[in-house]
mmCIF file of C-alpha atoms and ligand atoms in Angstrom:
data_model
loop_
_atom_site.group_PDB
_atom_site.id
_atom_site.type_symbol
_atom_site.label_atom_id
_atom_site.label_comp_id
_atom_site.label_asym_id
_atom_site.label_seq_id
_atom_site.Cartn_x
_atom_site.Cartn_y
_atom_site.Cartn_z
ATOM 1 C CA MET A 1 -37.007 -48.396 -26.286
ATOM 2 C CA LEU A 2 -36.492 -47.700 -22.673
ATOM 3 C CA THR A 3 -35.221 -50.359 -20.141
ATOM 4 C CA ASP A 4 -37.349 -50.451 -16.976
ATOM 5 C CA ASN A 5 -34.842 -48.589 -14.955
ATOM 6 C CA ILE A 6 -34.545 -45.621 -17.664
ATOM 7 C CA ARG A 7 -37.966 -45.345 -17.701
ATOM 8 C CA LYS A 8 -38.634 -45.351 -14.318
ATOM 9 C CA ALA A 9 -35.460 -42.891 -13.756
ATOM 10 C CA LEU A 10 -37.045 -40.367 -16.371
ATOM 11 C CA ASN A 11 -40.611 -40.747 -14.867
ATOM 12 C CA ASP A 12 -38.860 -39.719 -11.247
ATOM 13 C CA GLN A 13 -37.235 -36.633 -13.238
ATOM 14 C CA LEU A 14 -40.730 -35.672 -14.512
ATOM 15 C CA GLN A 15 -42.027 -35.669 -11.470
ATOM 16 C CA ALA A 16 -39.280 -33.572 -10.004
ATOM 17 C CA GLU A 17 -39.591 -30.969 -12.903
ATOM 18 C CA PHE A 18 -43.267 -30.549 -11.756
ATOM 19 C CA ASN A 19 -42.228 -30.543 -7.735
ATOM 20 C CA SER A 20 -40.057 -27.502 -9.266
ATOM 21 C CA ALA A 21 -42.286 -25.603 -10.823
ATOM 22 C CA TYR A 22 -44.892 -26.071 -7.757
ATOM 23 C CA LEU A 23 -42.159 -24.578 -5.670
ATOM 24 C CA TYR A 24 -41.215 -21.733 -7.950
ATOM 25 C CA LEU A 25 -45.261 -21.050 -8.107
ATOM 26 C CA SER A 26 -45.036 -20.846 -4.536
ATOM 27 C CA MET A 27 -41.947 -18.600 -4.125
ATOM 28 C CA SER A 28 -43.713 -16.410 -6.493
ATOM 29 C CA ALA A 29 -46.748 -16.187 -4.342
ATOM 30 C CA TYR A 30 -44.406 -15.161 -1.416
ATOM 31 C CA PHE A 31 -42.553 -12.665 -3.530
ATOM 32 C CA ASP A 32 -45.941 -10.980 -4.530
ATOM 33 C CA ASP A 33 -47.074 -11.133 -0.933
ATOM 34 C CA GLN A 34 -43.764 -8.965 0.183
ATOM 35 C CA GLY A 35 -44.502 -6.809 -2.753
ATOM 36 C CA LEU A 36 -41.620 -7.767 -4.644
ATOM 37 C CA GLU A 37 -43.570 -7.676 -7.826
ATOM 38 C CA GLY A 38 -40.373 -7.926 -9.908
ATOM 39 C CA MET A 39 -38.826 -11.236 -8.004
ATOM 40 C CA ALA A 40 -42.312 -12.165 -8.241
ATOM 41 C CA ASN A 41 -42.614 -12.428 -12.138
ATOM 42 C CA TRP A 42 -39.239 -13.662 -11.679
ATOM 43 C CA MET A 43 -40.360 -16.764 -9.978
ATOM 44 C CA THR A 44 -43.344 -17.130 -12.408
ATOM 45 C CA VAL A 45 -41.258 -17.214 -15.364
ATOM 46 C CA GLN A 46 -39.119 -19.992 -13.351
ATOM 47 C CA PHE A 47 -42.325 -21.857 -13.259
ATOM 48 C CA GLU A 48 -43.059 -21.850 -16.815
ATOM 49 C CA GLU A 49 -39.141 -23.108 -17.260
ATOM 50 C CA GLU A 50 -39.653 -25.813 -15.125
ATOM 51 C CA GLN A 51 -42.779 -27.160 -16.901
ATOM 52 C CA SER A 52 -41.379 -26.971 -20.029
ATOM 53 C CA HIS A 53 -38.386 -28.945 -18.945
ATOM 54 C CA ALA A 54 -41.148 -31.714 -17.805
ATOM 55 C CA LEU A 55 -43.019 -31.548 -21.068
ATOM 56 C CA LYS A 56 -39.661 -32.278 -22.694
ATOM 57 C CA LEU A 57 -38.977 -35.402 -20.706
ATOM 58 C CA PHE A 58 -42.978 -36.550 -21.270
ATOM 59 C CA ARG A 59 -42.821 -35.942 -24.829
ATOM 60 C CA TYR A 60 -39.205 -37.600 -25.032
ATOM 61 C CA ILE A 61 -40.495 -40.755 -23.019
ATOM 62 C CA ILE A 62 -43.406 -41.125 -25.517
ATOM 63 C CA GLU A 63 -41.016 -40.370 -28.605
ATOM 64 C CA ARG A 64 -39.189 -43.639 -26.994
ATOM 65 C CA GLY A 65 -42.010 -45.966 -27.107
ATOM 66 C CA GLY A 66 -42.901 -45.461 -23.455
ATOM 67 C CA ARG A 67 -45.970 -44.112 -21.514
ATOM 68 C CA PRO A 68 -45.250 -41.138 -19.230
ATOM 69 C CA GLU A 69 -46.436 -41.783 -15.633
ATOM 70 C CA LEU A 70 -47.631 -38.583 -13.573
ATOM 71 C CA GLN A 71 -46.683 -39.088 -9.931
ATOM 72 C CA ALA A 72 -48.277 -37.100 -6.753
ATOM 73 C CA ILE A 73 -46.665 -33.526 -6.661
ATOM 74 C CA GLU A 74 -45.481 -32.396 -3.198
ATOM 75 C CA GLN A 75 -47.236 -29.487 -1.069
ATOM 76 C CA PRO A 76 -44.237 -26.783 -1.894
ATOM 77 C CA GLN A 77 -42.767 -24.877 1.249
ATOM 78 C CA ARG A 78 -45.225 -21.381 1.683
ATOM 79 C CA ASP A 79 -42.872 -19.289 3.382
ATOM 80 C CA TRP A 80 -39.260 -18.106 3.858
ATOM 81 C CA ASP A 81 -37.532 -15.825 6.380
ATOM 82 C CA SER A 82 -36.522 -12.957 3.716
ATOM 83 C CA PRO A 83 -36.003 -12.677 0.029
ATOM 84 C CA VAL A 84 -32.648 -13.703 0.015
ATOM 85 C CA ALA A 85 -33.578 -16.954 1.824
ATOM 86 C CA ALA A 86 -35.898 -17.551 -0.729
ATOM 87 C CA PHE A 87 -33.494 -17.486 -3.508
ATOM 88 C CA GLU A 88 -30.813 -19.643 -1.355
ATOM 89 C CA ALA A 89 -33.356 -22.183 -1.536
ATOM 90 C CA SER A 90 -33.596 -22.071 -4.700
ATOM 91 C CA LEU A 91 -29.970 -22.451 -5.196
ATOM 92 C CA ASP A 92 -29.853 -25.256 -2.858
ATOM 93 C CA HIS A 93 -32.651 -26.853 -4.776
ATOM 94 C CA GLU A 94 -31.275 -26.104 -8.310
ATOM 95 C CA ARG A 95 -27.912 -27.965 -6.931
ATOM 96 C CA MET A 96 -29.927 -31.194 -5.741
ATOM 97 C CA ILE A 97 -31.492 -30.979 -9.175
ATOM 98 C CA SER A 98 -28.308 -30.898 -11.273
ATOM 99 C CA GLY A 99 -27.219 -34.071 -8.792
ATOM 100 C CA ARG A 100 -30.345 -35.879 -10.038
ATOM 101 C CA ILE A 101 -29.536 -35.315 -13.628
ATOM 102 C CA ASN A 102 -26.019 -36.234 -13.116
ATOM 103 C CA ASP A 103 -26.950 -39.523 -12.043
ATOM 104 C CA LEU A 104 -29.355 -40.091 -14.685
ATOM 105 C CA ALA A 105 -26.811 -39.469 -17.102
ATOM 106 C CA ASP A 106 -24.699 -42.089 -15.046
ATOM 107 C CA LEU A 107 -27.639 -44.476 -15.472
ATOM 108 C CA ALA A 108 -27.971 -43.955 -18.950
ATOM 109 C CA VAL A 109 -23.991 -44.613 -19.665
ATOM 110 C CA LYS A 110 -24.259 -47.781 -17.445
ATOM 111 C CA GLU A 111 -27.784 -48.824 -19.374
ATOM 112 C CA LYS A 112 -26.012 -48.268 -22.800
ATOM 113 C CA ASP A 113 -28.879 -45.698 -23.632
ATOM 114 C CA HIS A 114 -26.883 -43.403 -25.682
ATOM 115 C CA ALA A 115 -29.791 -41.763 -27.047
ATOM 116 C CA THR A 116 -31.149 -40.614 -23.630
ATOM 117 C CA HIS A 117 -27.503 -39.735 -22.582
ATOM 118 C CA ASN A 118 -27.761 -37.070 -25.650
ATOM 119 C CA MET A 119 -31.131 -35.842 -24.576
ATOM 120 C CA LEU A 120 -29.676 -35.263 -21.484
ATOM 121 C CA GLN A 121 -26.814 -33.082 -22.215
ATOM 122 C CA TRP A 122 -29.495 -30.487 -22.598
ATOM 123 C CA PHE A 123 -30.556 -30.713 -19.369
ATOM 124 C CA ILE A 124 -26.920 -30.743 -17.766
ATOM 125 C CA SER A 125 -26.339 -27.396 -19.988
ATOM 126 C CA GLU A 126 -29.571 -25.888 -18.521
ATOM 127 C CA GLN A 127 -28.483 -26.913 -14.915
ATOM 128 C CA VAL A 128 -25.449 -24.812 -15.196
ATOM 129 C CA GLU A 129 -27.244 -22.072 -16.455
ATOM 130 C CA GLU A 130 -30.006 -22.502 -13.597
ATOM 131 C CA GLU A 131 -27.721 -22.213 -11.009
ATOM 132 C CA ALA A 132 -25.174 -19.504 -12.179
ATOM 133 C CA ASN A 133 -28.382 -17.147 -12.415
ATOM 134 C CA VAL A 134 -29.250 -18.026 -9.205
ATOM 135 C CA GLU A 135 -25.976 -17.994 -7.516
ATOM 136 C CA SER A 136 -25.447 -14.165 -9.425
ATOM 137 C CA ILE A 137 -28.627 -13.289 -7.779
ATOM 138 C CA VAL A 138 -27.934 -14.141 -4.175
ATOM 139 C CA SER A 139 -24.735 -12.399 -4.418
ATOM 140 C CA GLN A 140 -26.008 -9.416 -5.697
ATOM 141 C CA MET A 141 -29.107 -9.245 -2.819
ATOM 142 C CA LYS A 142 -25.857 -10.445 -0.422
ATOM 143 C CA MET A 143 -24.739 -7.129 -1.477
ATOM 144 C CA VAL A 144 -27.419 -4.901 -1.502
ATOM 145 C CA GLY A 145 -29.134 -6.566 1.889
ATOM 146 C CA ASP A 146 -32.547 -7.393 2.506
ATOM 147 C CA ALA A 147 -34.224 -4.356 2.104
ATOM 148 C CA GLY A 148 -33.898 -0.943 1.237
ATOM 149 C CA PRO A 149 -33.165 1.122 -2.373
ATOM 150 C CA GLY A 150 -30.938 -1.646 -3.648
ATOM 151 C CA LEU A 151 -33.440 -4.684 -3.144
ATOM 152 C CA PHE A 152 -35.423 -2.435 -4.558
ATOM 153 C CA MET A 153 -33.681 -1.899 -7.984
ATOM 154 C CA ILE A 154 -32.840 -5.273 -8.180
ATOM 155 C CA ASP A 155 -36.749 -6.201 -7.756
ATOM 156 C CA ARG A 156 -37.079 -3.574 -10.861
ATOM 157 C CA GLU A 157 -34.780 -5.193 -12.912
ATOM 158 C CA MET A 158 -36.655 -8.676 -12.274
ATOM 159 C CA LYS A 159 -39.686 -7.237 -13.576
ATOM 160 C CA GLY A 160 -38.518 -7.827 -17.180
ATOM 161 C CA ARG A 161 -37.882 -11.268 -17.595
ATOM 162 C CA THR A 162 -39.998 -13.084 -19.991
ATOM 163 C CA PHE A 163 -40.171 -16.751 -20.720
ATOM 164 C CA VAL A 164 -38.587 -18.107 -23.965
ATOM 165 C CA ASN A 165 -39.353 -21.944 -24.224
ATOM 166 C CA GLU A 166 -35.846 -23.182 -24.905
ATOM 167 C CA ALA A 167 -36.744 -26.670 -24.059
ATOM 168 C CA ALA A 168 -38.683 -27.155 -27.214
ATOM 169 C CA GLY A 169 -37.062 -28.505 -30.221
ATOM 170 C CA ALA A 170 -33.824 -28.452 -28.361
HETATM 171 FE FE1 OFO B 201 -35.403 -27.990 -14.557
HETATM 172 O O1 OFO B 201 -34.203 -27.009 -13.686
HETATM 173 FE FE2 OFO B 201 -34.654 -26.146 -12.492
HETATM 174 O O2 OFO B 201 -35.231 -27.240 -11.215
#
């Protein structure tokens, strides 16, 4: 049984994960429009990852006897000044999400909800990985600049990213 505070916080995080998914799908459309298919693919995979995070929370709320409440999803930003600016925005976004997950873990401790605290450990590790991945892309892109052969090489590498549902069953 979830306390009201935890239930509300988990539902808010469920919405935040869908907002993340929508943001990355919008970034995918932006990169596709820029002719950067690898980056568009990377963002589509990110969209799928965020949906899997939302689904993990959705299932957890049900498992604990709650009912997920689907809140409205924000309209995402449509354009960025440059490819690197889009990845920098993604990094800022992930740092914000990490802060939210940490607050949620603090709340679980405060409410003595050890099961939720335990479930959140997966998200805490996932955030470390997400921030590190985007940080490394941003620094590579800064090294090669916002156009030219270096950028196209990074783009080509990103075509290989595929979705693996790590959130399922973890
Ligand atoms: Fe769900 O990890 Fe990104 O936002």
